[in-house]
Amino acid sequence: MNFHKENKELQSLLDNSSSESTYLNNLNIHVGNNEHENIVKAMRKFGERVLFCTGNRAMRHYGFLDIYLKLFSKFNFRVVYYDNISVNPTLKQMEEGLTVAKEFNPDFIFALGGGSVIDTAKVISVGLFGDIWDFVEKKQEIKKAIPIVASATTSGTGSHVTPYAVITNTDTLQKKTLKHDLLLPKMSINDLDIIKYMPKYIIATTGFDVLCHATEVFTRNECTNIAENFCIKSCKSIRENLVSSYNQDSVKNKLGMIYADIYAGIALALIGTHVPHAISHPISARFQNINHGHSLAYITAETAKKLIEKKNSNLNNKFRFLSDILGGSSDFVRAVNNYKQLLGLNSIHTFNDMDCQLIYEDTLGYRRDSVDRSPVVLLDEDIKDIIFHSLKNDNAKINKGHHL
Ligand code: NDP
Ligand code: MN
């Protein structure tokens, strides 16, 4: 089973680049539908005791929890499932899942969900061998993990193809990223049968996340030719599929967004993000009902506006190039606002000055390293401007979106 070979473009990009990166060589991506039985059979090689992580609503509602439980039973796996996983999953939820895992002693974890579920599974897989927050704070080194099989149900966070996991600590009000090669899933499954049930709002927020991965990586000074190619592929697919996938129930568009997510996720794993992600995490850490893609929708246009004002010709050429690919406008700020409008990503929260100040302090505090990855130097005052302008004036309300 190696579905991605069917996608010649993805395969040729991987073939041309994988000799340069162990990470690319370790990718094992499957895109398909109606393959649940084959997927379960393929998991046999990881053992017979499976911890099944999933969310507590959608997968149960659409019957996939049941389908997988029955298949695990048919093929004689021993299964325990854990489903207390929310949007922006918390350290406490991950520790609760870890307690379940320690009692059961799984050989591997099957994660069926969006980024929240996949990240929880990743954290449990290493948490079995040390303290989770000590890993995040680098007080302990990750040395061991049990394998993860990830079936992404959103398109997406790229989490199924990255060695990252994002954790919200509700005691310290921080949202931090754990990084380690061992966090990369051994199998990354994209099942159209499941992804097709994403509600419109999740298509919008996760699609916007994909757009940010591709455009932030592309504008990083460290971006390589290989990563650039993945970003460009992703942006092309976003233009062709994101808004249509939001507006109409088309399998072709949903498949297009699966690939946009994979391409951007690979670029993300190779290079990483910068300022919009650095600010979005403190927003979601303090306001946990604001999901990841929506927090990015607040920040991205104002960040680009501030960066463009710095008049770095190389960077501004990159922004122009990206807006040409994304469509809607030759101006990147307008192009982004246009997507926000077309995807209905308006403000859902009223932020006061104190909220903005705290998010600013968090950003310069525990996300400082991500801010420092900005392609041009941003002063503390610039970051403050971005946060106050983004959160207090909602651009999407001002600009009327037009079709791409
Ligand atoms: P979530 O996993 O939080 O899912 C959002 C909601 O969508 C949930 O309510 C979920 O249901 C529902 N849902 C998911 N899939 C489907 C489906 N196919 N049909 C119907 N409903 C569905 O969203 P994201 O994927 O955006 O994940 C966000 C998290 O990922 C954040 O914490 C973010 O920081 C992180 N992230 C991780 C990255 C990484 O590399 N590790 C990169 C970028 C972001 P239910 O309630 O049942 O779960
Ligand atoms: Mn993201």
mmCIF file of N, CA, C and O and ligand atoms in Angstrom, residues 55-59 62 87-89 114-116 119 122 153-154 157 159 162 164-166 175 194-195 197-199 202 206 209 213 268 281 292, ligand 1:
data_model
loop_
_atom_site.group_PDB
_atom_site.id
_atom_site.type_symbol
_atom_site.label_atom_id
_atom_site.label_comp_id
_atom_site.label_asym_id
_atom_site.label_seq_id
_atom_site.Cartn_x
_atom_site.Cartn_y
_atom_site.Cartn_z
ATOM 1 N N GLY A 55 -11.092 12.108 18.252
ATOM 2 C CA GLY A 55 -11.886 13.151 18.915
ATOM 3 C C GLY A 55 -13.172 12.541 19.455
ATOM 4 O O GLY A 55 -13.501 11.390 19.160
ATOM 5 N N ASN A 56 -13.912 13.327 20.244
ATOM 6 C CA ASN A 56 -15.066 12.686 20.883
ATOM 7 C C ASN A 56 -16.403 12.923 20.192
ATOM 8 O O ASN A 56 -17.435 12.517 20.694
ATOM 9 N N ARG A 57 -16.387 13.564 19.013
ATOM 10 C CA ARG A 57 -17.675 13.769 18.338
ATOM 11 C C ARG A 57 -17.689 13.245 16.906
ATOM 12 O O ARG A 57 -18.358 12.265 16.598
ATOM 13 N N ALA A 58 -16.935 13.927 16.019
ATOM 14 C CA ALA A 58 -17.105 13.700 14.579
ATOM 15 C C ALA A 58 -16.912 12.240 14.154
ATOM 16 O O ALA A 58 -17.756 11.675 13.447
ATOM 17 N N MET A 59 -15.858 11.619 14.598
ATOM 18 C CA MET A 59 -15.560 10.255 14.115
ATOM 19 C C MET A 59 -16.567 9.233 14.647
ATOM 20 O O MET A 59 -16.900 8.271 13.967
ATOM 21 N N TYR A 62 -19.896 10.024 12.513
ATOM 22 C CA TYR A 62 -19.899 9.538 11.121
ATOM 23 C C TYR A 62 -19.601 8.035 11.013
ATOM 24 O O TYR A 62 -19.505 7.493 9.916
ATOM 25 N N VAL A 87 -10.182 20.865 20.757
ATOM 26 C CA VAL A 87 -9.471 21.790 19.874
ATOM 27 C C VAL A 87 -8.376 22.432 20.736
ATOM 28 O O VAL A 87 -8.609 22.684 21.921
ATOM 29 N N ASN A 88 -7.185 22.690 20.192
ATOM 30 C CA ASN A 88 -6.048 23.170 20.984
ATOM 31 C C ASN A 88 -5.827 22.243 22.196
ATOM 32 O O ASN A 88 -6.029 22.650 23.347
ATOM 33 N N PRO A 89 -5.442 21.000 21.968
ATOM 34 C CA PRO A 89 -5.384 20.027 23.064
ATOM 35 C C PRO A 89 -4.428 20.454 24.182
ATOM 36 O O PRO A 89 -3.386 21.043 23.929
ATOM 37 N N GLY A 114 -7.983 15.447 13.426
ATOM 38 C CA GLY A 114 -7.267 16.613 12.910
ATOM 39 C C GLY A 114 -5.948 16.763 13.656
ATOM 40 O O GLY A 114 -5.492 15.843 14.356
ATOM 41 N N GLY A 115 -5.362 17.958 13.521
ATOM 42 C CA GLY A 115 -4.071 18.208 14.166
ATOM 43 C C GLY A 115 -4.128 17.967 15.669
ATOM 44 O O GLY A 115 -3.153 17.499 16.262
ATOM 45 N N SER A 116 -5.262 18.263 16.282
ATOM 46 C CA SER A 116 -5.360 18.124 17.746
ATOM 47 C C SER A 116 -5.168 16.671 18.170
ATOM 48 O O SER A 116 -4.441 16.384 19.134
ATOM 49 N N ASP A 119 -1.489 15.432 17.218
ATOM 50 C CA ASP A 119 -0.483 15.963 18.149
ATOM 51 C C ASP A 119 -0.563 15.267 19.503
ATOM 52 O O ASP A 119 0.462 14.982 20.135
ATOM 53 N N LYS A 122 1.114 11.978 19.221
ATOM 54 C CA LYS A 122 2.573 12.132 19.163
ATOM 55 C C LYS A 122 3.152 12.335 20.564
ATOM 56 O O LYS A 122 4.175 11.741 20.919
ATOM 57 N N THR A 153 -7.898 13.857 9.402
ATOM 58 C CA THR A 153 -9.297 14.042 9.002
ATOM 59 C C THR A 153 -9.569 15.488 8.595
ATOM 60 O O THR A 153 -10.687 15.836 8.260
ATOM 61 N N THR A 154 -8.529 16.341 8.665
ATOM 62 C CA THR A 154 -8.662 17.724 8.176
ATOM 63 C C THR A 154 -7.568 17.979 7.138
ATOM 64 O O THR A 154 -6.553 17.283 7.117
ATOM 65 N N THR A 157 -3.405 20.556 8.970
ATOM 66 C CA THR A 157 -2.310 21.148 9.745
ATOM 67 C C THR A 157 -0.961 20.634 9.269
ATOM 68 O O THR A 157 0.065 21.130 9.696
ATOM 69 N N SER A 159 0.161 18.041 10.253
ATOM 70 C CA SER A 159 0.748 17.293 11.386
ATOM 71 C C SER A 159 1.071 15.842 11.034
ATOM 72 O O SER A 159 2.016 15.270 11.576
ATOM 73 N N THR A 162 4.596 15.970 9.669
ATOM 74 C CA THR A 162 5.644 16.757 10.343
ATOM 75 C C THR A 162 6.148 16.070 11.608
ATOM 76 O O THR A 162 5.433 15.270 12.197
ATOM 77 N N TYR A 164 6.420 17.533 14.444
ATOM 78 C CA TYR A 164 6.062 18.513 15.475
ATOM 79 C C TYR A 164 4.780 18.095 16.191
ATOM 80 O O TYR A 164 3.924 17.442 15.605
ATOM 81 N N ALA A 165 4.657 18.567 17.425
ATOM 82 C CA ALA A 165 3.380 18.451 18.146
ATOM 83 C C ALA A 165 3.184 19.731 18.945
ATOM 84 O O ALA A 165 4.126 20.218 19.576
ATOM 85 N N VAL A 166 1.980 20.293 18.885
ATOM 86 C CA VAL A 166 1.722 21.563 19.570
ATOM 87 C C VAL A 166 0.879 21.285 20.820
ATOM 88 O O VAL A 166 -0.134 20.591 20.750
ATOM 89 N N LYS A 175 1.270 27.999 24.517
ATOM 90 C CA LYS A 175 1.076 26.977 23.484
ATOM 91 C C LYS A 175 2.443 26.781 22.837
ATOM 92 O O LYS A 175 2.965 27.689 22.179
ATOM 93 N N ILE A 194 -13.223 10.162 4.757
ATOM 94 C CA ILE A 194 -13.393 10.782 6.078
ATOM 95 C C ILE A 194 -13.258 12.296 5.964
ATOM 96 O O ILE A 194 -14.069 13.050 6.505
ATOM 97 N N ILE A 195 -12.256 12.731 5.216
ATOM 98 C CA ILE A 195 -11.989 14.167 5.084
ATOM 99 C C ILE A 195 -13.193 14.891 4.469
ATOM 100 O O ILE A 195 -13.457 16.049 4.764
ATOM 101 N N TYR A 197 -16.143 14.848 5.183
ATOM 102 C CA TYR A 197 -17.152 15.279 6.157
ATOM 103 C C TYR A 197 -16.784 16.565 6.892
ATOM 104 O O TYR A 197 -17.571 17.030 7.715
ATOM 105 N N MET A 198 -15.589 17.126 6.616
ATOM 106 C CA MET A 198 -15.219 18.367 7.309
ATOM 107 C C MET A 198 -16.308 19.415 7.142
ATOM 108 O O MET A 198 -16.717 19.716 6.020
ATOM 109 N N PRO A 199 -16.762 20.024 8.241
ATOM 110 C CA PRO A 199 -17.739 21.114 8.092
ATOM 111 C C PRO A 199 -17.081 22.340 7.463
ATOM 112 O O PRO A 199 -15.854 22.467 7.483
ATOM 113 N N ILE A 202 -14.418 24.293 9.342
ATOM 114 C CA ILE A 202 -13.123 23.596 9.498
ATOM 115 C C ILE A 202 -12.373 23.605 8.155
ATOM 116 O O ILE A 202 -11.149 23.730 8.122
ATOM 117 N N THR A 206 -8.751 25.274 8.513
ATOM 118 C CA THR A 206 -7.587 24.420 8.235
ATOM 119 C C THR A 206 -6.983 24.785 6.874
ATOM 120 O O THR A 206 -5.772 24.717 6.698
ATOM 121 N N ASP A 209 -4.793 27.654 7.422
ATOM 122 C CA ASP A 209 -3.546 27.181 8.048
ATOM 123 C C ASP A 209 -2.570 26.695 6.962
ATOM 124 O O ASP A 209 -1.379 27.025 6.972
ATOM 125 N N HIS A 213 1.172 28.018 6.155
ATOM 126 C CA HIS A 213 2.387 27.188 6.127
ATOM 127 C C HIS A 213 3.166 27.464 4.841
ATOM 128 O O HIS A 213 4.365 27.715 4.863
ATOM 129 N N LEU A 268 6.819 22.845 5.700
ATOM 130 C CA LEU A 268 6.838 23.242 7.115
ATOM 131 C C LEU A 268 7.858 22.408 7.892
ATOM 132 O O LEU A 268 8.628 22.937 8.705
ATOM 133 N N HIS A 281 -0.101 31.366 18.287
ATOM 134 C CA HIS A 281 -0.105 30.428 19.423
ATOM 135 C C HIS A 281 -0.466 31.118 20.748
ATOM 136 O O HIS A 281 -1.315 30.607 21.486
ATOM 137 N N HIS A 292 -6.743 27.198 15.663
ATOM 138 C CA HIS A 292 -5.439 27.585 15.121
ATOM 139 C C HIS A 292 -5.557 28.397 13.817
ATOM 140 O O HIS A 292 -4.992 29.487 13.702
HETATM 141 P P1 NDP B 1 -8.852 19.964 15.143
HETATM 142 O O1 NDP B 1 -8.088 18.694 15.106
HETATM 143 O O2 NDP B 1 -8.802 20.749 16.414
HETATM 144 O O3 NDP B 1 -10.359 19.659 14.742
HETATM 145 C C1 NDP B 1 -11.287 20.731 14.711
HETATM 146 C C2 NDP B 1 -12.703 20.221 14.760
HETATM 147 O O4 NDP B 1 -13.031 19.589 13.535
HETATM 148 C C3 NDP B 1 -12.989 19.218 15.858
HETATM 149 O O5 NDP B 1 -14.178 19.605 16.500
HETATM 150 C C4 NDP B 1 -13.155 17.904 15.115
HETATM 151 O O6 NDP B 1 -14.097 17.016 15.690
HETATM 152 C C5 NDP B 1 -13.668 18.360 13.779
HETATM 153 N N1 NDP B 1 -13.308 17.469 12.663
HETATM 154 C C6 NDP B 1 -12.065 17.069 12.320
HETATM 155 N N2 NDP B 1 -12.112 16.332 11.190
HETATM 156 C C7 NDP B 1 -13.412 16.239 10.821
HETATM 157 C C8 NDP B 1 -14.099 15.595 9.746
HETATM 158 N N3 NDP B 1 -13.446 14.923 8.785
HETATM 159 N N4 NDP B 1 -15.437 15.690 9.707
HETATM 160 C C9 NDP B 1 -16.101 16.391 10.644
HETATM 161 N N5 NDP B 1 -15.514 17.048 11.680
HETATM 162 C C10 NDP B 1 -14.182 16.957 11.764
HETATM 163 O O7 NDP B 1 -8.377 20.952 13.980
HETATM 164 P P2 NDP B 1 -7.042 21.111 13.188
HETATM 165 O O8 NDP B 1 -6.825 20.000 12.256
HETATM 166 O O9 NDP B 1 -7.042 22.494 12.698
HETATM 167 O O10 NDP B 1 -5.877 20.980 14.317
HETATM 168 C C11 NDP B 1 -5.475 22.088 15.058
HETATM 169 C C12 NDP B 1 -4.312 21.765 15.994
HETATM 170 O O11 NDP B 1 -3.174 21.327 15.230
HETATM 171 C C13 NDP B 1 -3.880 22.994 16.772
HETATM 172 O O12 NDP B 1 -3.591 22.665 18.114
HETATM 173 C C14 NDP B 1 -2.642 23.436 16.033
HETATM 174 O O13 NDP B 1 -1.772 24.213 16.818
HETATM 175 C C15 NDP B 1 -2.044 22.111 15.640
HETATM 176 N N6 NDP B 1 -1.068 22.178 14.529
HETATM 177 C C16 NDP B 1 -0.106 21.213 14.495
HETATM 178 C C17 NDP B 1 0.869 21.220 13.542
HETATM 179 C C18 NDP B 1 1.912 20.172 13.554
HETATM 180 O O14 NDP B 1 2.784 20.134 12.682
HETATM 181 N N7 NDP B 1 1.893 19.264 14.516
HETATM 182 C C19 NDP B 1 0.932 22.256 12.492
HETATM 183 C C20 NDP B 1 -0.157 23.197 12.571
HETATM 184 C C21 NDP B 1 -1.094 23.146 13.559
HETATM 185 P P3 NDP B 1 -13.986 16.364 17.147
HETATM 186 O O15 NDP B 1 -14.555 17.394 18.083
HETATM 187 O O16 NDP B 1 -14.773 15.122 17.116
HETATM 188 O O17 NDP B 1 -12.536 16.130 17.400
#
